[in-house]
Coordinates of C-alpha atoms in Angstrom, one line a residue:
P1 CA -8.1 43.3 -19.0
D2 CA -5.0 45.0 -20.1
K3 CA -4.4 46.3 -23.6
S4 CA -2.8 43.1 -24.9
N5 CA -5.8 41.1 -23.7
K6 CA -8.1 43.4 -25.6
E7 CA -6.0 43.1 -28.7
A8 CA -6.0 39.3 -28.4
A9 CA -9.7 39.3 -27.9
A10 CA -10.2 41.4 -31.0
A11 CA -8.0 39.2 -33.1
L12 CA -9.9 36.1 -31.9
S13 CA -13.3 37.8 -32.1
I14 CA -14.1 36.8 -28.5
S15 CA -14.8 38.7 -25.3
P16 CA -11.7 39.9 -23.4
F17 CA -13.1 38.0 -20.4
F18 CA -12.3 34.7 -22.1
V19 CA -8.7 35.5 -23.2
S20 CA -7.2 33.9 -20.1
D21 CA -9.1 30.7 -20.8
Y22 CA -7.7 30.6 -24.3
Q23 CA -4.2 31.3 -23.1
S24 CA -4.5 28.5 -20.5
A25 CA -5.7 26.1 -23.2
A26 CA -2.8 27.1 -25.5
R27 CA -0.3 26.3 -22.8
N28 CA -1.9 22.9 -22.0
Y29 CA -2.7 21.5 -25.5
S30 CA -0.3 21.2 -28.4
T31 CA -1.6 21.8 -32.0
E32 CA -1.3 18.1 -32.6
K33 CA -3.4 17.2 -29.6
L34 CA -6.0 19.8 -30.6
K35 CA -6.2 18.2 -34.1
Q36 CA -6.6 14.8 -32.5
I37 CA -9.4 16.1 -30.2
I38 CA -11.2 17.7 -33.1
G39 CA -11.0 14.4 -35.0
L40 CA -12.4 12.5 -32.1
L41 CA -15.2 15.0 -31.7
R42 CA -16.2 14.5 -35.4
E43 CA -15.9 10.7 -35.0
Y44 CA -18.1 10.6 -31.9
D45 CA -20.6 13.0 -33.3
L46 CA -21.2 10.6 -36.2
K47 CA -21.3 7.6 -33.8
N48 CA -23.9 9.5 -31.7
K49 CA -25.9 9.9 -34.9
G50 CA -25.8 6.2 -35.5
I51 CA -23.1 6.1 -38.1
D52 CA -20.5 3.4 -37.5
N53 CA -21.9 2.7 -34.1
G54 CA -22.4 -0.8 -32.9
S55 CA -24.8 -0.7 -30.0
A56 CA -23.2 1.9 -27.8
N57 CA -25.5 4.4 -26.2
E58 CA -24.9 8.1 -25.7
N59 CA -23.5 7.6 -22.2
D60 CA -21.0 5.0 -23.3
L61 CA -19.9 7.1 -26.2
T62 CA -19.4 10.1 -24.0
K63 CA -17.3 8.2 -21.5
E64 CA -15.2 6.7 -24.3
L65 CA -14.7 10.1 -25.9
I66 CA -13.6 11.7 -22.6
F67 CA -11.2 8.8 -22.0
K68 CA -9.6 9.1 -25.4
I69 CA -9.3 12.9 -25.0
L70 CA -7.6 12.6 -21.7
H71 CA -5.3 9.7 -22.6

């Protein structure tokens, strides 16, 4: 990793090895999309724990979550 990757890694408190993954994610997902995804993760975590979940099983919830993230 070059110096800028090391600086970015230090600022993010991650290994320099993962900086390129973070850079790729930053290019592919807007801040609004990330907020939406985090909200979905919270929602489906609660559903998986039985809160506000009709009769969906873990598999169904996972498929639904992935669909919502990708679309």
